Amino acid sequence: MSSHESCIVRHFSFFSALSDDDKALLAELEDGTTPVRAGTVLWEEHADAHEFCTLKAGWAFSYRNLENGTRQILDIYLPGDIIGLREFAFSQRLAGVQMVEDGEVCFFPHCNLTAIFRKSYMLTSILFAIASRQQVILTERMVNLARRSARQKVAHFLLEMFQRLRQTEANGSESLRLPLSQEILADILGLSPVHISRTFSSLSEDGLVFRDRHVVTMPDLQALKEEAGFDDRYLIENIRPLFDNAETWALN
Amino acid sequence: MSSHESCIVRHFSFFSALSDDDKALLAELEDGTTPVRAGTVLWEEHADAHEFCTLKAGWAFSYRNLENGTRQILDIYLPGDIIGLREFAFSQRLAGVQMVEDGEVCFFPHCNLTAIFRKSYMLTSILFAIASRQQVILTERMVNLARRSARQKVAHFLLEMFQRLRQTEANGSESLRLPLSQEILADILGLSPVHISRTFSSLSEDGLVFRDRHVVTMPDLQALKEEAGFDDRYLIENIRPLFDNAETWALN
DNA sequence: CGGACTGTTGATAGGCTTCAACCGACGTGG
DNA sequence: CCACGTCGGTTGAAGCCTATCAACAGTCCG
């Protein structure tokens, strides 16, 4: 795999090998890169939806603002992710999307996706697999929100991020760049910012998690996984090889 | 639409009109009906996964058992739903599935789904739309779990079920058959069974929800929606008509 | 009639929130 | 270069929401 390959190609290749035709099709999704600054809102809740976008650089998140003034963050997007897939069936946005830090995105219209359904059986299957994986991540997060203590929530989220980043960036260390404020973490985990702070202190007293600015170190991954009830099977191991031979299935 | 039509066809038709070819393809998914008794486990967590199944009659739910002895219910399946879609990309089950009451299911292998990708562009798009809608429902439930009070959780869940049932069963009343025990409700909403009971009492004192066995009545839907922060746009209104003309896109 | 299961009610406890004050890092403008 | 305001994070005190434990009531079914 050349080091020039885009992160979306790398993301797709995680599921199955791609033909050159498929890579060319994907490349079209990354046409017209737009640079965006930290804090930029890519779109607002309830705005009309006609396009997706791929994230080339930087982190982003989707969120909902609630009646009671709080905000819930639904998803964290990392470079290589497709943003807005979840809303494929809807004509309005159900959640806003905002950049965490400076980055680059590429917008593309809905019809580019349906064009993929028409042109490549392989890419269609991978898209379905990506959607499927996203749903599994969501359900795991539901479990996290519903049934775990603050310590577990924080630990589990850190481990999820750690694992997801390992998949697109090769990096063997026990540290993790986490450019998220405690306020954002609170909005992800359904806790108050104050309690996020206390929880980090508590985890750090036990030598499990150290946080210095945006760098998080987890010296004893195994112990942390046990405390968090983290089972990485939902993120890796288990992924089914989609097909034996990876040829683009095109129109005859 | 004939009253003989299967609920899966009705479910798909909700997104877009279907050609006869598409209906025939769908019919294959409902081959070989199996009757199942209440409490039957369709599959266990971590079992090998080679098939999906469609639910023809009865309610079912998927669940995860946690390390700490609690259980989280991830999804409620109603007649017409496809069970296991979420695990398309995985070779092992990530959640168990159990019947709430007596019903009927039809198992079909993964490859039937990929066959659909190959044969019908329309059905592929609808499947994607179904997955998309499922994800939206999940995210709404995440918000519910993370940010709402027990009263709101219960109210919101009831309203979700009410709305979803309206879509497959025409029924104009303000009542709802809800064949779920308070223990199951607790495992859905991340609460204790005891508190579910107290919450129903509290809602009932305010004249918002009455529960008699498995029948729930909500005399003032509007007030309930406001209390719950329930905005039905994520379930209806917003659904995008997929295409203008609904012809099967088959191989040339 | 008895037993199992589901739901109700009361008392107690704990985890997290909220409010408020304070600290340190950073960037800006004088 | 320093003063200052802002933002993110920390710490303490008080209170609320929900869990847990336990006892009891109602219903269904053998």
Coordinates of C-alpha atoms (C1' of nucleotides) in Angstrom, one line a residue:
Chain A
M1 CA 0.0 0.0 0.0
S2 CA 1.6 3.3 -1.0
S3 CA 2.0 5.9 1.6
H4 CA 0.2 8.3 -0.7
E5 CA -3.0 6.5 -0.4
S6 CA -5.9 8.5 1.1
C7 CA -7.2 7.7 4.5
I8 CA -10.6 6.8 3.0
V9 CA -9.0 4.1 0.9
R10 CA -7.1 2.8 3.9
H11 CA -10.4 2.8 5.8
F12 CA -12.1 0.8 3.1
S13 CA -9.2 -1.5 2.6
F14 CA -9.5 -2.5 6.3
F15 CA -12.6 -4.5 5.2
S16 CA -11.5 -6.0 1.9
A17 CA -8.8 -5.5 -0.8
L18 CA -9.9 -3.0 -3.4
S19 CA -9.4 -3.1 -7.2
D20 CA -8.1 0.0 -9.0
D21 CA -11.5 0.7 -10.4
D22 CA -12.9 0.8 -6.8
K23 CA -10.0 3.1 -5.7
A24 CA -10.8 5.4 -8.6
L25 CA -14.5 5.5 -7.5
L26 CA -13.5 6.3 -4.0
A27 CA -11.1 9.0 -5.1
E28 CA -14.1 10.8 -6.6
L29 CA -15.5 11.1 -3.1
E30 CA -12.5 13.0 -2.1
D31 CA -12.7 15.6 -4.8
G32 CA -12.4 19.2 -3.8
T33 CA -10.8 19.4 -0.4
T34 CA -12.0 22.2 1.8
P35 CA -9.9 23.3 4.8
V36 CA -11.9 24.0 7.9
R37 CA -10.9 25.7 11.2
A38 CA -11.4 24.3 14.7
G39 CA -14.9 25.0 15.9
T40 CA -16.4 25.3 12.4
V41 CA -19.9 23.9 12.2
L42 CA -20.2 21.8 9.0
W43 CA -23.9 21.8 9.3
E44 CA -26.6 22.5 11.9
E45 CA -29.3 20.4 13.2
H46 CA -32.4 20.4 11.0
A47 CA -30.6 21.9 8.0
D48 CA -31.5 20.4 4.7
A49 CA -29.3 17.5 3.8
H50 CA -28.1 16.8 0.3
E51 CA -24.6 15.7 0.8
F52 CA -22.2 13.7 2.9
C53 CA -18.6 14.5 3.6
T54 CA -15.4 12.7 4.1
L55 CA -13.0 13.8 6.8
K56 CA -9.4 14.0 5.5
A57 CA -7.7 15.6 8.5
G58 CA -8.7 16.7 12.0
W59 CA -11.3 15.4 14.4
A60 CA -15.0 16.2 14.3
F61 CA -18.1 15.3 16.2
S62 CA -21.9 15.2 15.7
Y63 CA -24.2 16.5 18.4
R64 CA -27.7 17.2 19.4
N65 CA -28.8 20.1 21.5
L66 CA -31.6 19.2 23.9
E67 CA -34.5 21.1 25.2
N68 CA -33.1 21.3 28.7
G69 CA -30.0 23.2 27.5
T70 CA -27.6 20.3 27.6
R71 CA -25.9 18.8 24.6
Q72 CA -25.2 15.2 23.7
I73 CA -22.4 14.2 21.4
L74 CA -23.3 11.2 19.3
D75 CA -20.2 10.4 17.4
I76 CA -16.6 11.2 17.1
Y77 CA -15.2 11.2 13.6
L78 CA -11.6 10.5 12.8
P79 CA -9.6 11.1 9.6
G80 CA -10.9 8.6 7.0
D81 CA -14.4 8.5 8.3
I82 CA -17.5 9.4 6.3
I83 CA -19.7 11.9 8.0
G84 CA -23.5 11.9 7.6
L85 CA -23.9 8.2 6.5
R86 CA -26.4 7.8 9.3
E87 CA -28.7 10.3 7.8
F88 CA -28.9 8.7 4.3
A89 CA -32.6 8.1 4.6
F90 CA -33.4 11.6 5.8
S91 CA -33.9 14.9 4.0
Q92 CA -33.0 16.9 7.0
R93 CA -30.0 16.7 9.3
L94 CA -30.9 15.2 12.7
A95 CA -27.6 16.3 14.3
G96 CA -25.2 19.0 13.9
V97 CA -21.5 18.4 13.1
Q98 CA -18.6 20.5 14.3
M99 CA -14.8 20.4 13.9
V100 CA -12.8 19.7 17.1
E101 CA -9.6 21.1 15.5
D102 CA -8.4 22.4 12.2
G103 CA -8.8 19.9 9.4
E104 CA -9.9 19.2 5.9
V105 CA -13.2 17.8 4.5
C106 CA -14.6 16.9 1.1
F107 CA -18.3 17.3 0.5
F108 CA -20.0 15.1 -2.0
P109 CA -23.7 14.8 -2.9
H110 CA -25.9 11.9 -1.9
C111 CA -26.1 10.7 -5.5
N112 CA -22.4 9.8 -5.5
L113 CA -23.2 7.2 -3.0
T114 CA -26.1 5.7 -5.0
A115 CA -23.8 5.8 -8.0
I116 CA -21.5 3.5 -6.0
F117 CA -24.5 1.1 -5.4
R118 CA -24.8 1.0 -9.1
K119 CA -21.2 0.6 -10.1
S120 CA -19.5 -1.5 -7.5
Y121 CA -20.9 -4.4 -5.7
M122 CA -17.7 -4.6 -3.6
L123 CA -17.9 -1.0 -2.4
T124 CA -21.6 -1.4 -1.7
S125 CA -20.8 -4.3 0.6
I126 CA -18.0 -2.4 2.3
L127 CA -20.3 0.6 2.8
F128 CA -22.8 -1.7 4.4
A129 CA -20.1 -3.2 6.5
I130 CA -19.0 0.3 7.6
A131 CA -22.5 1.2 8.5
S132 CA -22.8 -2.1 10.3
R133 CA -19.7 -1.4 12.3
Q134 CA -20.8 2.1 13.1
Q135 CA -24.0 0.7 14.5
V136 CA -22.1 -1.8 16.6
I137 CA -20.0 1.0 18.0
L138 CA -23.1 2.9 18.8
T139 CA -24.7 0.0 20.7
E140 CA -21.5 -0.5 22.7
R141 CA -21.7 3.2 23.6
M142 CA -25.3 2.7 24.6
V143 CA -24.3 0.0 27.0
N144 CA -21.6 2.3 28.3
L145 CA -24.1 5.1 28.9
A146 CA -26.7 3.0 30.4
R147 CA -24.9 0.6 32.7
R148 CA -21.5 1.8 33.7
S149 CA -20.0 4.0 36.4
A150 CA -18.2 7.2 35.5
R151 CA -14.8 5.5 35.9
Q152 CA -15.9 2.8 33.5
K153 CA -17.4 5.3 31.1
V154 CA -14.2 7.3 30.8
A155 CA -12.0 4.2 30.7
H156 CA -14.1 2.6 28.0
F157 CA -14.2 5.7 25.8
L158 CA -10.4 6.1 26.0
L159 CA -10.0 2.4 25.0
E160 CA -12.4 2.8 22.1
M161 CA -10.5 5.8 20.8
F162 CA -7.2 4.1 21.3
Q163 CA -8.3 1.1 19.3
R164 CA -9.9 3.0 16.5
L165 CA -6.8 5.2 16.1
R166 CA -4.6 2.1 15.9
Q167 CA -6.5 1.0 12.9
T168 CA -5.7 4.0 10.7
E169 CA -2.5 5.1 12.3
A170 CA 0.2 2.6 12.9
N171 CA 1.5 3.5 16.3
G172 CA 2.6 1.1 19.0
S173 CA 2.9 3.4 22.1
E174 CA 0.6 3.4 25.1
S175 CA -0.1 7.1 24.6
L176 CA -2.9 8.7 22.8
R177 CA -3.4 12.2 21.4
L178 CA -6.9 13.2 22.6
P179 CA -7.7 16.7 21.5
L180 CA -11.0 16.8 23.5
S181 CA -11.7 19.2 26.3
Q182 CA -13.4 17.8 29.5
E183 CA -16.5 19.6 28.5
I184 CA -16.6 17.6 25.3
L185 CA -15.9 14.4 27.1
A186 CA -18.7 15.2 29.5
D187 CA -21.1 15.7 26.5
I188 CA -20.0 12.4 25.0
L189 CA -20.4 10.4 28.2
G190 CA -23.5 12.0 29.7
L191 CA -21.6 13.3 32.7
S192 CA -20.9 16.8 34.1
P193 CA -17.5 18.4 33.2
V194 CA -16.8 18.6 37.0
H195 CA -17.2 14.9 37.4
I196 CA -15.0 14.2 34.4
S197 CA -12.3 16.0 36.2
R198 CA -12.8 14.0 39.4
T199 CA -12.9 10.8 37.5
F200 CA -9.6 11.5 35.8
S201 CA -8.1 12.3 39.2
S202 CA -9.4 9.0 40.5
L203 CA -8.1 7.0 37.6
S204 CA -4.8 8.7 37.9
E205 CA -4.5 8.0 41.7
D206 CA -4.8 4.3 40.8
G207 CA -2.1 4.6 38.2
L208 CA -4.5 3.7 35.3
V209 CA -4.8 6.9 33.3
F210 CA -2.6 10.0 33.1
R211 CA -3.6 13.1 31.3
D212 CA -1.4 15.9 30.3
R213 CA -3.1 18.4 28.1
H214 CA -4.2 16.5 25.1
V215 CA -2.0 13.5 25.7
V216 CA -3.4 10.5 27.5
T217 CA -1.2 7.7 28.8
M218 CA -2.5 4.4 29.9
P219 CA 0.3 2.4 31.5
D220 CA -1.6 -0.7 32.2
L221 CA -4.0 -1.4 29.4
Q222 CA -5.0 -4.8 30.7
A223 CA -6.1 -3.6 34.1
L224 CA -7.9 -0.7 32.4
K225 CA -9.8 -3.0 30.1
E226 CA -10.9 -5.2 33.0
E227 CA -12.2 -2.2 35.0
A228 CA -14.0 -0.8 31.9
G229 CA -15.5 -4.1 30.9
F230 CA -13.9 -3.4 27.5
D231 CA -13.9 -6.3 25.1
D232 CA -12.3 -5.3 21.8
R233 CA -14.0 -7.9 19.8
Y234 CA -16.6 -5.4 18.7
L235 CA -14.0 -3.4 17.1
I236 CA -11.6 -5.9 15.5
E237 CA -11.0 -9.7 15.7
N238 CA -14.5 -10.4 14.6
I239 CA -14.6 -8.5 11.3
R240 CA -15.7 -10.9 8.6
P241 CA -13.7 -11.1 5.4
L242 CA -16.4 -9.9 2.9
F243 CA -15.4 -12.0 -0.1
D244 CA -12.7 -14.3 -1.4
N245 CA -11.8 -12.4 -4.5
A246 CA -11.9 -8.7 -4.6
E247 CA -12.9 -7.7 -8.0
T248 CA -15.1 -4.8 -8.8
W249 CA -18.5 -6.0 -9.8
A250 CA -19.4 -3.6 -12.6
L251 CA -22.1 -3.4 -15.2
N252 CA -21.7 -6.1 -17.9
Chain B
M1 CA -51.9 -2.8 -1.2
S2 CA -53.4 -6.2 -0.6
S3 CA -53.9 -7.3 2.9
H4 CA -52.1 -10.5 2.1
E5 CA -48.8 -8.6 1.7
S6 CA -46.1 -9.7 4.1
C7 CA -45.1 -7.2 6.8
I8 CA -41.6 -7.1 5.4
V9 CA -42.9 -5.9 2.1
R10 CA -45.0 -3.3 3.9
H11 CA -41.9 -2.3 5.9
F12 CA -39.9 -1.8 2.7
S13 CA -42.8 0.0 0.9
F14 CA -42.7 2.6 3.6
F15 CA -39.5 3.9 1.9
S16 CA -40.3 3.5 -1.7
A17 CA -42.8 1.7 -4.0
L18 CA -41.6 -1.7 -5.1
S19 CA -41.7 -3.5 -8.4
D20 CA -43.0 -7.0 -8.7
D21 CA -39.5 -8.3 -9.2
D22 CA -38.4 -6.7 -5.9
K23 CA -41.4 -8.1 -4.1
A24 CA -40.4 -11.5 -5.4
L25 CA -36.9 -11.0 -4.2
L26 CA -38.1 -10.0 -0.8
A27 CA -40.5 -12.9 -0.6
E28 CA -37.4 -15.2 -0.8
L29 CA -36.3 -13.7 2.5
E30 CA -39.4 -15.0 4.1
D31 CA -39.0 -18.6 3.0
G32 CA -39.5 -21.3 5.6
T33 CA -41.3 -19.8 8.5
T34 CA -40.4 -21.1 11.9
P35 CA -42.7 -20.8 14.9
V36 CA -41.0 -19.8 18.1
R37 CA -42.3 -19.7 21.7
A38 CA -42.0 -16.8 24.1
G39 CA -38.6 -16.7 25.8
T40 CA -36.8 -18.6 23.0
V41 CA -33.3 -17.5 22.4
L42 CA -32.8 -17.1 18.6
W43 CA -29.1 -16.9 19.2
E44 CA -26.6 -16.3 22.0
E45 CA -23.9 -13.7 22.3
H46 CA -20.7 -14.7 20.6
A47 CA -22.3 -17.5 18.6
D48 CA -21.2 -17.9 15.0
A49 CA -23.2 -15.7 12.7
H50 CA -24.1 -16.9 9.2
E51 CA -27.6 -15.7 8.9
F52 CA -30.1 -13.0 9.5
C53 CA -33.8 -13.5 10.2
T54 CA -37.0 -11.6 9.6
L55 CA -39.6 -11.3 12.2
K56 CA -43.0 -12.2 10.9
A57 CA -45.0 -12.2 14.2
G58 CA -44.3 -11.5 17.8
W59 CA -41.9 -9.1 19.5
A60 CA -38.2 -9.8 20.1
F61 CA -35.2 -8.0 21.6
S62 CA -31.4 -8.1 21.4
Y63 CA -29.4 -7.9 24.5
R64 CA -25.9 -7.9 26.0
N65 CA -25.1 -9.5 29.4
L66 CA -22.5 -7.4 31.2
E67 CA -19.7 -8.4 33.5
N68 CA -21.4 -6.9 36.5
G69 CA -24.4 -9.2 36.1
T70 CA -26.8 -6.6 34.6
R71 CA -28.2 -6.9 31.2
Q72 CA -28.7 -4.2 28.6
I73 CA -31.4 -4.5 25.9
L74 CA -30.2 -2.8 22.7
D75 CA -33.1 -3.1 20.4
I76 CA -36.8 -4.0 20.3
Y77 CA -37.8 -5.8 17.1
L78 CA -41.4 -5.6 15.8
P79 CA -43.1 -7.7 13.1
G80 CA -41.6 -6.8 9.7
D81 CA -38.1 -6.0 11.1
I82 CA -35.0 -7.6 10.0
I83 CA -33.0 -9.0 12.9
G84 CA -29.2 -9.1 12.8
L85 CA -28.6 -6.5 10.1
R86 CA -26.3 -4.6 12.5
E87 CA -23.9 -7.6 12.6
F88 CA -23.5 -7.8 8.8
A89 CA -19.8 -7.1 9.1
F90 CA -19.1 -9.6 11.9
S91 CA -18.6 -13.3 11.9
Q92 CA -19.7 -13.6 15.5
R93 CA -22.9 -12.4 17.2
L94 CA -22.3 -9.4 19.4
A95 CA -25.6 -9.6 21.1
G96 CA -28.1 -12.3 21.9
V97 CA -31.7 -12.2 20.6
Q98 CA -34.7 -13.5 22.5
M99 CA -38.4 -13.6 21.8
V100 CA -40.7 -11.6 24.0
E101 CA -43.7 -13.6 23.1
D102 CA -44.8 -16.4 20.8
G103 CA -44.1 -15.5 17.2
E104 CA -42.7 -16.6 13.8
V105 CA -39.3 -16.0 12.2
C106 CA -37.6 -16.8 8.9
F107 CA -33.9 -17.4 8.8
F108 CA -31.9 -16.6 5.7
P109 CA -28.2 -16.7 5.0
H110 CA -26.0 -13.7 4.7
C111 CA -25.5 -14.4 1.0
N112 CA -29.2 -13.7 0.3
L113 CA -28.5 -10.2 1.3
T114 CA -25.4 -9.8 -0.9
A115 CA -27.5 -11.3 -3.7
I116 CA -29.9 -8.4 -3.2
F117 CA -27.0 -6.0 -3.6
R118 CA -26.3 -7.7 -6.9
K119 CA -29.8 -7.9 -8.2
S120 CA -31.7 -4.8 -7.1
Y121 CA -30.4 -1.3 -6.9
M122 CA -33.7 -0.3 -5.4
L123 CA -33.7 -2.9 -2.6
T124 CA -30.1 -2.1 -1.9
S125 CA -31.0 1.6 -1.4
I126 CA -33.9 0.7 0.8
L127 CA -31.8 -1.6 2.9
F128 CA -29.4 1.2 3.3
A129 CA -32.2 3.5 4.3
I130 CA -33.4 0.9 6.8
A131 CA -30.0 0.6 8.4
S132 CA -29.7 4.4 8.4
R133 CA -33.1 4.7 10.2
Q134 CA -32.1 2.1 12.7
Q135 CA -29.0 4.0 13.5
V136 CA -30.9 7.2 14.0
I137 CA -33.2 5.4 16.4
L138 CA -30.2 4.1 18.2
T139 CA -28.7 7.6 18.5
E140 CA -32.0 9.0 19.8
R141 CA -32.0 6.2 22.4
M142 CA -28.4 7.2 23.3
V143 CA -29.6 10.7 24.0
N144 CA -32.4 9.3 26.0
L145 CA -30.1 7.1 28.1
A146 CA -27.5 9.8 28.6
R147 CA -29.4 12.9 29.3
R148 CA -32.9 12.3 30.4
S149 CA -34.6 11.7 33.7
A150 CA -36.4 8.4 34.5
R151 CA -39.8 10.0 33.7
Q152 CA -38.5 11.2 30.4
K153 CA -36.9 7.9 29.6
V154 CA -40.1 6.0 30.1
A155 CA -42.3 8.5 28.3
H156 CA -39.9 8.8 25.4
F157 CA -39.7 5.0 25.0
L158 CA -43.4 4.6 25.0
L159 CA -43.8 7.3 22.4
E160 CA -41.1 5.7 20.2
M161 CA -43.0 2.4 20.3
F162 CA -46.3 4.1 19.7
Q163 CA -45.0 5.7 16.6
R164 CA -43.2 2.7 15.3
L165 CA -46.3 0.5 15.7
R166 CA -48.4 3.1 13.9
Q167 CA -46.2 2.6 10.9
T168 CA -46.9 -1.1 10.3
E169 CA -50.3 -1.4 12.0
A170 CA -53.0 1.2 11.1
N171 CA -54.6 2.0 14.5
G172 CA -55.8 5.3 15.5
S173 CA -56.3 4.9 19.3
E174 CA -54.3 6.3 22.1
S175 CA -53.7 2.9 23.5
L176 CA -50.8 0.6 22.9
R177 CA -50.2 -3.0 23.5
L178 CA -46.9 -3.3 25.2
P179 CA -46.0 -6.9 26.1
L180 CA -43.0 -6.0 28.1
S181 CA -42.5 -6.6 31.8
Q182 CA -41.1 -3.9 34.0
E183 CA -37.9 -5.9 34.3
I184 CA -37.5 -5.7 30.5
L185 CA -38.3 -2.0 30.5
A186 CA -35.6 -1.5 33.1
D187 CA -33.1 -3.3 31.0
I188 CA -34.0 -1.2 28.0
L189 CA -33.8 2.1 29.8
G190 CA -30.9 1.5 32.1
L191 CA -33.0 1.8 35.3
S192 CA -33.9 -0.6 38.0
P193 CA -37.2 -2.5 37.9
V194 CA -38.2 -0.9 41.1
H195 CA -37.8 2.6 39.7
I196 CA -39.7 1.7 36.6
S197 CA -42.6 0.9 38.8
R198 CA -42.3 4.2 40.7
T199 CA -42.0 6.1 37.5
F200 CA -45.2 4.7 36.1
S201 CA -46.9 5.6 39.3
S202 CA -45.6 9.1 39.0
L203 CA -46.7 9.5 35.4
S204 CA -50.0 8.1 36.2
E205 CA -50.6 10.5 39.1
D206 CA -50.1 13.3 36.6
G207 CA -52.6 11.7 34.3
L208 CA -50.0 11.1 31.5
V209 CA -49.7 7.4 31.3
F210 CA -51.9 4.6 32.5
R211 CA -50.8 1.0 32.5
D212 CA -53.0 -2.0 32.8
R213 CA -51.2 -5.3 32.3
H214 CA -49.9 -5.0 28.8
V215 CA -52.0 -2.1 27.7
V216 CA -50.7 1.4 28.0
T217 CA -52.9 4.4 27.5
M218 CA -51.6 7.9 27.0
P219 CA -54.5 10.3 27.2
D220 CA -52.6 13.5 26.5
L221 CA -50.0 12.7 23.8
Q222 CA -49.0 16.3 23.4
A223 CA -48.2 16.9 27.0
L224 CA -46.3 13.6 27.1
K225 CA -44.2 14.6 24.1
E226 CA -43.3 17.8 25.7
E227 CA -42.2 16.3 28.9
A228 CA -40.2 13.6 27.1
G229 CA -38.6 16.0 24.7
F230 CA -39.9 13.8 22.0
D231 CA -39.7 15.1 18.4
D232 CA -41.0 12.5 16.0
R233 CA -39.1 13.9 13.1
Y234 CA -36.5 11.3 13.6
L235 CA -39.1 8.6 12.9
I236 CA -41.2 10.0 10.2
E237 CA -41.8 13.3 8.4
N238 CA -38.2 13.5 7.4
I239 CA -37.9 10.3 5.5
R240 CA -36.5 11.1 2.0
P241 CA -38.3 9.6 -1.0
L242 CA -35.5 7.5 -2.4
F243 CA -36.2 7.8 -6.1
D244 CA -38.7 9.1 -8.5
N245 CA -39.4 6.0 -10.4
A246 CA -39.4 2.7 -8.6
E247 CA -38.1 0.2 -11.1
T248 CA -35.9 -2.7 -10.3
W249 CA -32.4 -2.0 -11.4
A250 CA -31.3 -5.4 -12.7
L251 CA -28.4 -6.7 -14.6
N252 CA -28.4 -5.7 -18.3
Chain C
dC1 C1' -54.4 -24.4 47.6
dG2 C1' -49.5 -23.3 46.9
dG3 C1' -45.8 -21.6 44.3
dA4 C1' -43.7 -18.6 41.0
dC5 C1' -43.6 -14.5 38.9
dT6 C1' -44.6 -9.5 38.5
dG7 C1' -45.4 -5.4 40.5
dT8 C1' -45.7 -2.0 44.7
dT9 C1' -44.0 0.4 48.7
dG10 C1' -40.8 1.9 52.4
dA11 C1' -36.1 2.9 54.2
dT12 C1' -31.5 3.7 53.4
dA13 C1' -27.4 4.7 50.8
dG14 C1' -24.5 6.2 47.2
dG15 C1' -23.1 8.4 42.9
dC16 C1' -23.4 12.2 40.3
dT17 C1' -24.9 17.1 39.7
dT18 C1' -24.9 21.8 40.8
dC19 C1' -23.1 26.0 42.5
dA20 C1' -19.2 28.5 43.6
dA21 C1' -14.6 29.8 44.3
dC22 C1' -10.1 29.3 42.8
dC23 C1' -6.0 28.2 39.9
dG24 C1' -3.0 28.0 35.9
dA25 C1' -2.1 28.5 30.9
dC26 C1' -2.6 31.3 27.1
dG27 C1' -3.2 35.1 24.0
dT28 C1' -4.0 40.0 23.4
dG29 C1' -3.3 44.7 23.7
dG30 C1' -1.3 48.4 25.9
Chain D
dC1 C1' 7.2 43.0 28.8
dC2 C1' 3.6 43.1 31.8
dA3 C1' -1.5 43.4 32.9
dC4 C1' -5.6 41.4 32.0
dG5 C1' -9.4 38.6 30.5
dT6 C1' -10.7 34.2 29.0
dC7 C1' -10.9 29.5 29.0
dG8 C1' -10.1 24.9 30.8
dG9 C1' -9.5 22.5 34.8
dT10 C1' -9.6 21.5 40.0
dT11 C1' -11.7 21.4 44.6
dG12 C1' -15.2 21.7 48.2
dA13 C1' -20.1 21.6 50.1
dA14 C1' -24.8 20.5 49.6
dG15 C1' -28.5 18.1 47.5
dC16 C1' -31.1 15.2 44.3
dC17 C1' -32.0 11.2 41.7
dT18 C1' -31.9 6.6 41.4
dA19 C1' -30.1 2.0 43.3
dT20 C1' -30.5 -1.5 46.6
dC21 C1' -32.6 -4.4 50.0
dA22 C1' -36.5 -6.2 51.9
dA23 C1' -41.2 -7.1 52.8
dC24 C1' -45.6 -7.5 50.8
dA25 C1' -49.7 -7.7 47.4
dG26 C1' -51.8 -9.4 43.2
dT27 C1' -52.2 -12.6 39.4
dC28 C1' -51.7 -16.7 37.0
dC29 C1' -51.4 -21.6 36.7
dG30 C1' -50.6 -26.1 37.9

